[in-house]
Coordinates of C-alpha atoms (C1' of nucleotides) in Angstrom, one line a residue:
Chain X
X1 CA 0.0 0.0 0.0
X2 CA 3.0 2.3 0.4
X3 CA 3.7 2.3 -3.3
X4 CA 1.4 3.0 -6.2
X5 CA -0.2 -0.2 -7.3
X6 CA 1.2 -1.0 -10.7
X7 CA -1.9 -2.8 -11.8
X8 CA -4.0 0.3 -11.2
X9 CA -4.3 1.8 -14.7
X10 CA -4.3 5.6 -14.8
X11 CA -5.8 6.6 -11.5
X12 CA -5.9 10.2 -12.5
X13 CA -9.2 11.6 -11.4
X14 CA -11.9 11.4 -14.0
X15 CA -13.2 14.6 -15.5
X16 CA -16.6 15.5 -14.3
X17 CA -18.2 15.2 -17.7
X18 CA -16.7 11.8 -18.0
X19 CA -18.3 10.7 -14.8
X20 CA -21.8 11.7 -15.8
X21 CA -21.4 10.0 -19.1
X22 CA -20.1 6.8 -17.5
X23 CA -23.3 6.3 -15.6
X24 CA -25.3 6.7 -18.8
X25 CA -23.0 4.3 -20.7
X26 CA -23.7 1.8 -17.9
X27 CA -27.5 2.0 -18.5
X28 CA -27.0 1.6 -22.2
X29 CA -24.6 -1.4 -21.7
X30 CA -27.1 -3.1 -19.4
X31 CA -29.8 -2.8 -22.0
X32 CA -27.4 -4.1 -24.7
X33 CA -26.4 -7.0 -22.4
X34 CA -30.0 -7.9 -21.7
X35 CA -30.7 -8.0 -25.4
X36 CA -27.9 -10.5 -25.8
X37 CA -25.3 -8.3 -27.3
X38 CA -21.8 -9.4 -26.4
X39 CA -19.5 -6.9 -28.1
X40 CA -19.8 -3.2 -28.8
X41 CA -17.5 -0.8 -30.5
X42 CA -16.8 2.8 -29.5
X43 CA -18.6 3.8 -32.7
X44 CA -21.8 1.9 -31.8
X45 CA -21.8 3.1 -28.2
X46 CA -21.4 6.7 -29.5
X47 CA -24.3 6.3 -31.8
X48 CA -26.5 5.1 -28.9
X49 CA -25.3 7.8 -26.5
X50 CA -25.3 10.6 -29.1
X51 CA -21.7 11.6 -29.0
X52 CA -18.7 10.4 -31.0
X53 CA -16.4 7.4 -30.9
X54 CA -13.4 9.5 -30.0
X55 CA -15.1 10.8 -26.8
X56 CA -16.2 7.3 -25.9
X57 CA -12.7 5.9 -26.2
X58 CA -11.3 8.8 -24.3
X59 CA -13.8 8.2 -21.5
X60 CA -13.3 4.5 -21.4
X61 CA -9.5 4.5 -21.4
X62 CA -9.5 5.7 -17.8
X63 CA -11.1 2.4 -16.6
X64 CA -8.2 0.1 -17.3
X65 CA -7.9 -1.8 -20.5
X66 CA -11.1 -3.5 -21.5
X67 CA -11.3 -3.1 -25.2
X68 CA -9.8 -5.5 -27.8
X69 CA -8.1 -3.7 -30.6
X70 CA -9.9 -4.4 -33.9
X71 CA -12.8 -6.0 -32.1
X72 CA -14.4 -3.5 -29.7
X73 CA -15.5 -3.9 -26.0
X74 CA -17.1 -6.8 -24.4
X75 CA -20.4 -5.5 -23.0
X76 CA -20.3 -7.4 -19.7
X77 CA -16.7 -6.6 -19.0
X78 CA -17.2 -3.0 -19.7
X79 CA -20.2 -2.9 -17.5
X80 CA -18.1 -4.3 -14.7
X81 CA -15.3 -1.8 -15.2
X82 CA -17.7 1.1 -15.1
X83 CA -19.3 -0.3 -11.9
X84 CA -15.9 -0.6 -10.3
X85 CA -14.9 2.9 -11.4
X86 CA -18.1 4.5 -10.0
X87 CA -17.6 2.4 -6.9
X88 CA -20.9 0.7 -7.0
X89 CA -19.4 -2.8 -6.6
X90 CA -19.1 -1.8 -3.0
X91 CA -22.4 -1.4 -1.1
X92 CA -23.1 1.9 0.7
X93 CA -25.9 2.5 3.1
X94 CA -28.5 5.2 2.3
X95 CA -31.4 6.9 4.0
X96 CA -34.3 8.8 2.7
X97 CA -35.4 11.9 4.6
X98 CA -38.9 13.1 3.6
X99 CA -41.4 10.5 2.8
X100 CA -43.9 12.6 1.0
X101 CA -44.9 11.9 -2.6
X102 CA -41.5 12.6 -4.2
X103 CA -39.5 10.8 -1.6
X104 CA -41.6 7.6 -1.7
X105 CA -41.6 7.7 -5.5
X106 CA -37.8 7.9 -5.6
X107 CA -37.5 5.1 -3.1
X108 CA -39.7 2.9 -5.2
X109 CA -38.6 4.0 -8.6
X110 CA -34.8 3.8 -8.3
X111 CA -33.4 0.3 -8.1
X112 CA -30.9 1.2 -5.5
X113 CA -30.0 -2.4 -4.5
X114 CA -29.0 -3.0 -8.1
X115 CA -26.5 -0.1 -8.0
X116 CA -24.6 -0.6 -4.7
X117 CA -27.0 1.3 -2.5
X118 CA -28.9 -0.2 0.4
X119 CA -31.8 1.7 1.7
X120 CA -31.5 1.2 5.5
X121 CA -33.7 4.0 6.8
X122 CA -36.5 6.4 6.1
X123 CA -37.5 9.4 8.1
X124 CA -40.4 11.8 8.3
X125 CA -42.0 14.1 10.8
X126 CA -45.6 13.2 10.1
X127 CA -47.1 11.0 12.7
X128 CA -49.3 9.3 10.1
X129 CA -46.2 8.4 8.1
X130 CA -44.1 7.2 10.9
X131 CA -44.3 3.4 11.3
X132 CA -45.5 2.7 7.8
X133 CA -43.5 0.5 5.5
X134 CA -41.5 2.0 2.6
X135 CA -39.9 -0.7 0.5
X136 CA -37.5 -2.6 2.7
X137 CA -37.8 -0.2 5.7
X138 CA -40.1 1.3 8.2
X139 CA -40.5 5.1 8.4
X140 CA -39.2 6.5 11.7
X141 CA -39.2 9.9 13.3
X142 CA -36.8 12.5 11.9
X143 CA -35.5 13.0 15.4
X144 CA -33.6 9.8 15.0
X145 CA -31.6 10.8 12.0
X146 CA -28.3 11.7 13.6
X147 CA -28.1 8.7 15.9
X148 CA -29.4 6.2 13.4
X149 CA -26.9 7.3 10.7
X150 CA -24.0 7.3 13.1
X151 CA -24.9 3.9 14.5
X152 CA -25.4 2.2 11.1
X153 CA -22.6 3.9 9.3
X154 CA -24.9 5.5 6.7
X155 CA -22.9 7.3 4.0
X156 CA -25.6 8.6 1.6
X157 CA -28.9 10.4 1.9
X158 CA -31.7 11.6 -0.3
X159 CA -33.4 14.8 0.8
X160 CA -37.0 15.4 -0.2
X161 CA -38.3 17.5 2.7
X162 CA -40.1 20.9 2.6
X163 CA -37.6 23.7 2.3
X164 CA -38.0 25.0 5.8
X165 CA -36.6 21.7 7.2
X166 CA -33.8 21.2 4.7
X167 CA -30.9 22.8 6.4
X168 CA -31.7 21.3 9.8
X169 CA -32.0 17.8 8.3
X170 CA -28.8 18.3 6.4
X171 CA -27.0 19.3 9.6
X172 CA -28.4 16.2 11.3
X173 CA -27.2 14.0 8.5
X174 CA -23.8 15.4 8.5
X175 CA -23.5 15.1 12.2
X176 CA -24.4 11.5 11.8
X177 CA -21.6 11.0 9.4
X178 CA -23.3 11.1 6.1
X179 CA -20.9 12.1 3.3
X180 CA -23.2 12.5 0.3
X181 CA -26.5 14.2 -0.1
X182 CA -28.8 14.1 -3.1
X183 CA -30.7 17.3 -2.5
X184 CA -34.1 17.6 -4.2
X185 CA -35.1 20.7 -2.3
X186 CA -34.9 24.3 -3.5
X187 CA -32.5 25.1 -0.6
X188 CA -28.8 25.5 -1.2
X189 CA -27.4 23.5 1.7
X190 CA -24.4 24.6 3.7
X191 CA -22.2 21.6 4.5
X192 CA -18.6 21.3 5.6
X193 CA -15.9 20.4 3.2
X194 CA -15.7 16.7 2.6
X195 CA -19.5 16.3 2.2
X196 CA -20.8 16.1 -1.4
X197 CA -24.1 17.7 -2.3
X198 CA -25.8 17.1 -5.6
X199 CA -28.6 19.5 -6.2
X200 CA -31.3 18.0 -8.3
X201 CA -34.1 20.4 -8.6
X202 CA -36.4 18.6 -11.0
X203 CA -38.0 21.8 -12.2
X204 CA -34.6 22.8 -13.7
X205 CA -34.8 19.9 -16.2
X206 CA -38.2 21.3 -17.3
X207 CA -36.7 24.8 -17.7
X208 CA -33.8 23.5 -19.7
X209 CA -36.1 21.6 -22.0
X210 CA -38.2 24.7 -22.4
X211 CA -35.2 26.7 -23.4
X212 CA -34.1 24.0 -25.9
X213 CA -37.4 24.4 -27.8
X214 CA -37.2 28.1 -27.6
X215 CA -33.8 29.0 -28.9
X216 CA -33.5 27.6 -32.4
X217 CA -36.7 26.8 -34.3
X218 CA -35.2 23.7 -35.9
Chain A
X1 CA -37.9 42.1 -38.6
X2 CA -35.6 42.3 -41.6
X3 CA -32.9 44.0 -39.6
X4 CA -31.3 42.9 -36.3
X5 CA -33.2 44.5 -33.5
X6 CA -30.8 47.0 -31.9
X7 CA -32.5 46.6 -28.5
X8 CA -31.6 42.9 -28.5
X9 CA -28.4 42.7 -26.5
X10 CA -25.9 40.1 -27.6
X11 CA -28.1 37.4 -29.1
X12 CA -25.3 35.0 -29.4
X13 CA -26.4 31.6 -28.4
X14 CA -25.9 30.9 -24.7
X15 CA -23.3 28.3 -23.8
X16 CA -24.9 25.0 -22.5
X17 CA -23.4 25.3 -19.1
X18 CA -24.7 28.8 -18.8
X19 CA -28.2 27.7 -19.6
X20 CA -28.3 25.1 -16.8
X21 CA -26.9 27.6 -14.4
X22 CA -29.5 30.2 -15.4
X23 CA -32.3 28.0 -14.3
X24 CA -30.6 27.5 -10.9
X25 CA -30.0 31.2 -10.5
X26 CA -33.7 31.7 -11.1
X27 CA -34.6 29.4 -8.2
X28 CA -32.2 31.2 -5.9
X29 CA -33.4 34.6 -7.0
X30 CA -37.0 33.6 -6.3
X31 CA -36.1 32.6 -2.8
X32 CA -34.2 35.8 -2.3
X33 CA -37.1 37.8 -3.6
X34 CA -39.5 36.0 -1.3
X35 CA -37.3 36.8 1.6
X36 CA -37.5 40.5 0.7
X37 CA -34.1 40.9 -0.7
X38 CA -34.0 43.6 -3.4
X39 CA -30.5 43.7 -4.6
X40 CA -27.8 41.0 -5.0
X41 CA -24.2 41.3 -6.2
X42 CA -22.4 38.8 -8.4
X43 CA -20.4 37.9 -5.3
X44 CA -23.4 37.1 -3.2
X45 CA -25.1 35.1 -6.0
X46 CA -21.9 33.1 -6.5
X47 CA -21.6 32.3 -2.8
X48 CA -25.2 31.0 -2.9
X49 CA -24.7 29.0 -6.1
X50 CA -21.3 27.8 -5.3
X51 CA -19.3 29.2 -8.1
X52 CA -17.4 32.5 -8.5
X53 CA -18.5 36.1 -9.2
X54 CA -16.7 36.2 -12.5
X55 CA -18.7 33.3 -13.8
X56 CA -21.9 34.8 -12.6
X57 CA -21.2 38.1 -14.4
X58 CA -20.2 36.2 -17.5
X59 CA -23.4 34.2 -17.5
X60 CA -25.5 37.3 -16.8
X61 CA -24.1 39.6 -19.3
X62 CA -25.8 37.6 -22.1
X63 CA -29.2 38.7 -20.8
X64 CA -29.1 42.3 -21.6
X65 CA -27.9 44.9 -19.1
X66 CA -29.6 44.4 -15.8
X67 CA -26.8 45.2 -13.3
X68 CA -26.0 48.6 -11.8
X69 CA -22.3 49.2 -11.7
X70 CA -21.2 49.6 -8.1
X71 CA -24.5 48.4 -6.8
X72 CA -25.3 44.9 -8.0
X73 CA -28.4 43.4 -9.6
X74 CA -32.0 44.0 -8.7
X75 CA -33.4 40.7 -7.8
X76 CA -36.8 41.0 -9.4
X77 CA -35.4 42.5 -12.6
X78 CA -32.8 39.8 -12.9
X79 CA -35.5 37.2 -12.4
X80 CA -37.5 38.7 -15.2
X81 CA -34.5 38.7 -17.5
X82 CA -33.7 35.1 -16.9
X83 CA -37.3 34.1 -17.5
X84 CA -37.3 36.0 -20.8
X85 CA -34.0 34.3 -21.8
X86 CA -35.2 30.9 -21.0
X87 CA -38.4 31.7 -22.8
X88 CA -40.7 31.0 -19.9
X89 CA -42.5 34.3 -20.2
X90 CA -44.3 32.6 -23.1
X91 CA -46.6 29.7 -22.3
X92 CA -46.1 26.4 -24.0
X93 CA -48.5 23.5 -23.8
X94 CA -47.2 20.2 -22.3
X95 CA -48.5 16.7 -22.0
X96 CA -47.5 13.8 -19.7
X97 CA -47.4 10.3 -21.1
X98 CA -47.3 7.6 -18.5
X99 CA -49.4 8.2 -15.5
X100 CA -47.7 5.7 -13.2
X101 CA -46.1 6.6 -9.9
X102 CA -43.3 8.7 -11.4
X103 CA -45.4 10.5 -13.9
X104 CA -48.1 11.5 -11.5
X105 CA -45.5 12.6 -9.0
X106 CA -43.8 14.9 -11.5
X107 CA -47.1 16.3 -12.5
X108 CA -48.0 17.2 -9.0
X109 CA -44.5 18.1 -7.8
X110 CA -43.4 20.5 -10.5
X111 CA -45.1 23.9 -10.5
X112 CA -45.4 23.9 -14.3
X113 CA -47.9 26.8 -14.4
X114 CA -45.4 29.0 -12.6
X115 CA -42.7 28.4 -15.2
X116 CA -44.5 28.9 -18.5
X117 CA -45.8 25.4 -18.9
X118 CA -49.4 24.5 -19.2
X119 CA -50.3 20.8 -18.6
X120 CA -53.0 20.2 -21.2
X121 CA -53.1 16.5 -21.4
X122 CA -52.1 13.2 -19.7
X123 CA -52.1 9.8 -21.3
X124 CA -51.9 6.2 -20.2
X125 CA -52.8 2.7 -21.5
X126 CA -54.2 1.4 -18.2
X127 CA -58.1 1.3 -18.3
X128 CA -58.1 2.0 -14.5
X129 CA -56.1 5.1 -15.0
X130 CA -58.0 6.5 -18.0
X131 CA -60.6 8.9 -17.0
X132 CA -59.1 9.8 -13.6
X133 CA -58.1 13.3 -12.8
X134 CA -54.5 14.3 -12.7
X135 CA -54.0 17.9 -11.5
X136 CA -55.8 20.1 -14.1
X137 CA -56.5 17.3 -16.6
X138 CA -58.2 14.0 -17.1
X139 CA -56.1 11.0 -18.2
X140 CA -57.0 9.7 -21.6
X141 CA -56.0 6.8 -23.8
X142 CA -52.5 6.8 -25.2
X143 CA -54.1 6.2 -28.6
X144 CA -55.1 9.8 -28.7
X145 CA -51.6 11.2 -28.3
X146 CA -50.9 12.1 -31.9
X147 CA -54.2 13.7 -32.7
X148 CA -54.5 15.5 -29.4
X149 CA -51.0 17.1 -29.6
X150 CA -51.6 18.2 -33.2
X151 CA -55.0 19.6 -32.4
X152 CA -53.9 21.6 -29.4
X153 CA -50.5 22.6 -30.6
X154 CA -48.6 20.8 -27.8
X155 CA -44.9 21.6 -27.9
X156 CA -43.5 19.7 -24.8
X157 CA -43.9 16.3 -23.4
X158 CA -42.8 14.4 -20.3
X159 CA -42.2 10.7 -20.9
X160 CA -42.6 8.3 -18.0
X161 CA -43.7 5.1 -19.6
X162 CA -42.3 1.5 -19.4
X163 CA -39.3 1.2 -21.7
X164 CA -41.1 -1.1 -24.1
X165 CA -43.5 1.7 -25.0
X166 CA -41.0 4.5 -25.1
X167 CA -40.1 4.6 -28.8
X168 CA -43.6 4.2 -30.0
X169 CA -44.9 7.0 -27.7
X170 CA -42.0 9.2 -28.8
X171 CA -42.9 8.6 -32.5
X172 CA -46.6 9.5 -31.7
X173 CA -45.5 12.7 -29.9
X174 CA -43.3 13.8 -32.8
X175 CA -45.9 13.0 -35.3
X176 CA -48.3 15.2 -33.3
X177 CA -45.8 18.1 -33.5
X178 CA -44.1 17.9 -30.1
X179 CA -40.7 19.5 -30.3
X180 CA -39.2 18.8 -26.8
X181 CA -39.3 15.6 -24.8
X182 CA -38.2 15.1 -21.2
X183 CA -37.3 11.5 -21.2
X184 CA -37.3 9.6 -17.9
X185 CA -37.1 6.2 -19.4
X186 CA -34.0 4.1 -19.9
X187 CA -34.5 4.1 -23.7
X188 CA -32.4 6.3 -26.0
X189 CA -35.1 7.8 -28.2
X190 CA -34.6 8.2 -31.9
X191 CA -36.1 11.5 -33.0
X192 CA -35.7 13.6 -36.1
X193 CA -33.6 16.7 -36.2
X194 CA -35.4 19.7 -34.7
X195 CA -36.8 17.7 -31.8
X196 CA -35.0 18.2 -28.5
X197 CA -34.7 15.2 -26.1
X198 CA -33.4 15.6 -22.5
X199 CA -32.6 12.3 -21.0
X200 CA -33.1 12.3 -17.2
X201 CA -32.6 9.0 -15.8
X202 CA -33.0 9.5 -12.1
X203 CA -30.7 6.7 -11.2
X204 CA -27.8 8.5 -12.8
X205 CA -28.0 11.2 -10.2
X206 CA -27.7 8.5 -7.6
X207 CA -24.7 7.0 -9.3
X208 CA -23.0 10.3 -9.6
X209 CA -23.5 11.0 -5.9
X210 CA -22.1 7.5 -5.2
X211 CA -19.0 8.3 -7.1
X212 CA -18.5 11.6 -5.5
X213 CA -18.3 9.9 -2.1
X214 CA -16.1 7.2 -3.5
X215 CA -13.3 9.0 -5.2
X216 CA -11.7 11.3 -2.6
X217 CA -12.2 10.5 1.1
X218 CA -12.3 14.2 2.0
Chain N
dT1 C1' -15.0 61.8 -3.2
dA2 C1' -13.9 56.9 -2.2
dG3 C1' -15.6 52.3 -2.3
dA4 C1' -18.0 49.0 -4.6
dT5 C1' -19.2 46.4 -8.4
dT6 C1' -20.4 45.9 -13.1
dG7 C1' -19.4 44.7 -18.1
dT8 C1' -16.1 42.9 -21.0
dT9 C1' -11.6 41.7 -22.8
dA10 C1' -7.6 38.7 -22.3
dA11 C1' -5.4 34.7 -20.3
dT12 C1' -5.8 30.2 -18.5
dC13 C1' -7.5 26.0 -18.1
dG14 C1' -9.9 21.9 -19.3
dA15 C1' -12.7 19.1 -22.5
dT16 C1' -13.6 17.5 -27.1
dT17 C1' -12.2 16.1 -31.5
dA18 C1' -8.9 14.5 -34.8
dA19 C1' -5.3 11.6 -36.1
dC20 C1' -2.7 7.6 -36.3
dA21 C1' 0.5 3.9 -34.9
dA22 C1' -0.3 -0.5 -32.7
dT23 C1' -2.5 -4.8 -33.2
dC24 C1' -6.1 -8.2 -33.1
Chain V
dT1 C1' -3.3 -11.0 -45.0
dA2 C1' -6.6 -6.9 -45.0
dG3 C1' -10.0 -4.6 -42.4
dA4 C1' -11.4 -3.0 -38.2
dT5 C1' -10.9 -0.8 -34.1
dT6 C1' -8.4 0.3 -29.9
dG7 C1' -5.4 3.4 -26.9
dT8 C1' -3.3 7.5 -26.8
dT9 C1' -1.0 11.7 -28.2
dA10 C1' -1.6 16.2 -30.4
dA11 C1' -4.6 19.9 -32.1
dT12 C1' -8.7 22.4 -31.6
dC13 C1' -12.2 24.2 -29.4
dG14 C1' -14.9 26.1 -25.7
dA15 C1' -15.5 27.4 -20.9
dT16 C1' -13.7 29.4 -16.7
dT17 C1' -11.1 32.6 -14.3
dA18 C1' -8.5 36.8 -13.9
dA19 C1' -8.0 41.5 -14.6
dC20 C1' -9.3 46.1 -15.0
dA21 C1' -11.3 50.3 -17.0
dA22 C1' -15.8 52.4 -16.6
dT23 C1' -19.0 54.3 -13.5
dC24 C1' -22.6 54.5 -10.1

DNA sequence: TAGATTGTTAATCGATTAACAATC
DNA sequence: TAGATTGTTAATCGATTAACAATC
């Protein structure tokens, strides 16, 4: 461990655009794999993603060598490499805070278990909600957030609470040791360095679509 | 109309990263406005967004002149300019296809009417679903998609159907004249030039968060 | 006035695209 | 072998950051 592992390929940090493309490549590869496809070229993958072969190869060469010159990439192997690169071959515990409509939908809709995430807890303040089942877990009081996360070693959280509660919940999560928050609220959270926040205001996707159909008529 | 309008400021196309930031600035400005704030500097806005003042000014200077040198930007005025730039001061008609859990959640959760979008139709194949109310509309059979969109001049669509139906629905939307599709399915849609597709696979946000907490420990 | 802050140009940085030798 | 396609370097392109004159 004291020296750089020679088997590790590049180990330079991946560019942010590359990371977001990798997760989309993964989805495409899973679809290809399910349809029985065994090999895919950078050209094919680019056609599916909507970019170009050069970019695909550039993105993929950070993963360690998986392609066969003259042949392309083996779908399953590439899938595994991307999973490893994203880290999702290791399971991380996740909690959901805010079990309203959006929160419950995300919990049900996203196949977390398939992507290295284990939903171990769900929290809400509503007495009607507390105690009900949500997928694999039972909803508990938001007062437990900090202790629960600390006790179970929770690393990730999804935040779908009303904006008035967002910062307090965030503080509780961070105090409990959570290191990544997927923030669906309108609030810009203040978190200490070392905690990752991804803001995903759904309405922004709608606005971007709107603009895309506004700017150039064709 | 034959000459360039001299009142139009730059009118060079906005850079894609700028567009996505603009929609987030808008949310921040709305919050500021609601809290009574009247003026904001590029420095303040950058602190809230999490970038730097230079980038904020660079982004904002495409909108036409709204800032006051030495003073900052008026919150309400800036809000209006961003709305105009995104185009959301003009109403566009939108339909939802796929009224399952995710689709209905989006329809309820996103304040479309507040952002220039009018939900005029919702479609599903399920007989139980057809005829039920969804926000301002009644769910109708997916068979009507094409004719309905053409008849009402629908421009935008949200797609939350099972993947097996995605391409067919997309074709129907396009045939009906829809020019922008917000695609929440795993399928990469094939659409003709001039139709904008924004792929928003929610799971990808989870994967990106995962990676962010994997790469550097702090 | 002096301090603050914009608008905008120039410099830097990073990401995408092109090109091609290596090779299956 | 010839054709295809990777891995990777170099060239181009675009986005971010720095700097500063203009000015409220």
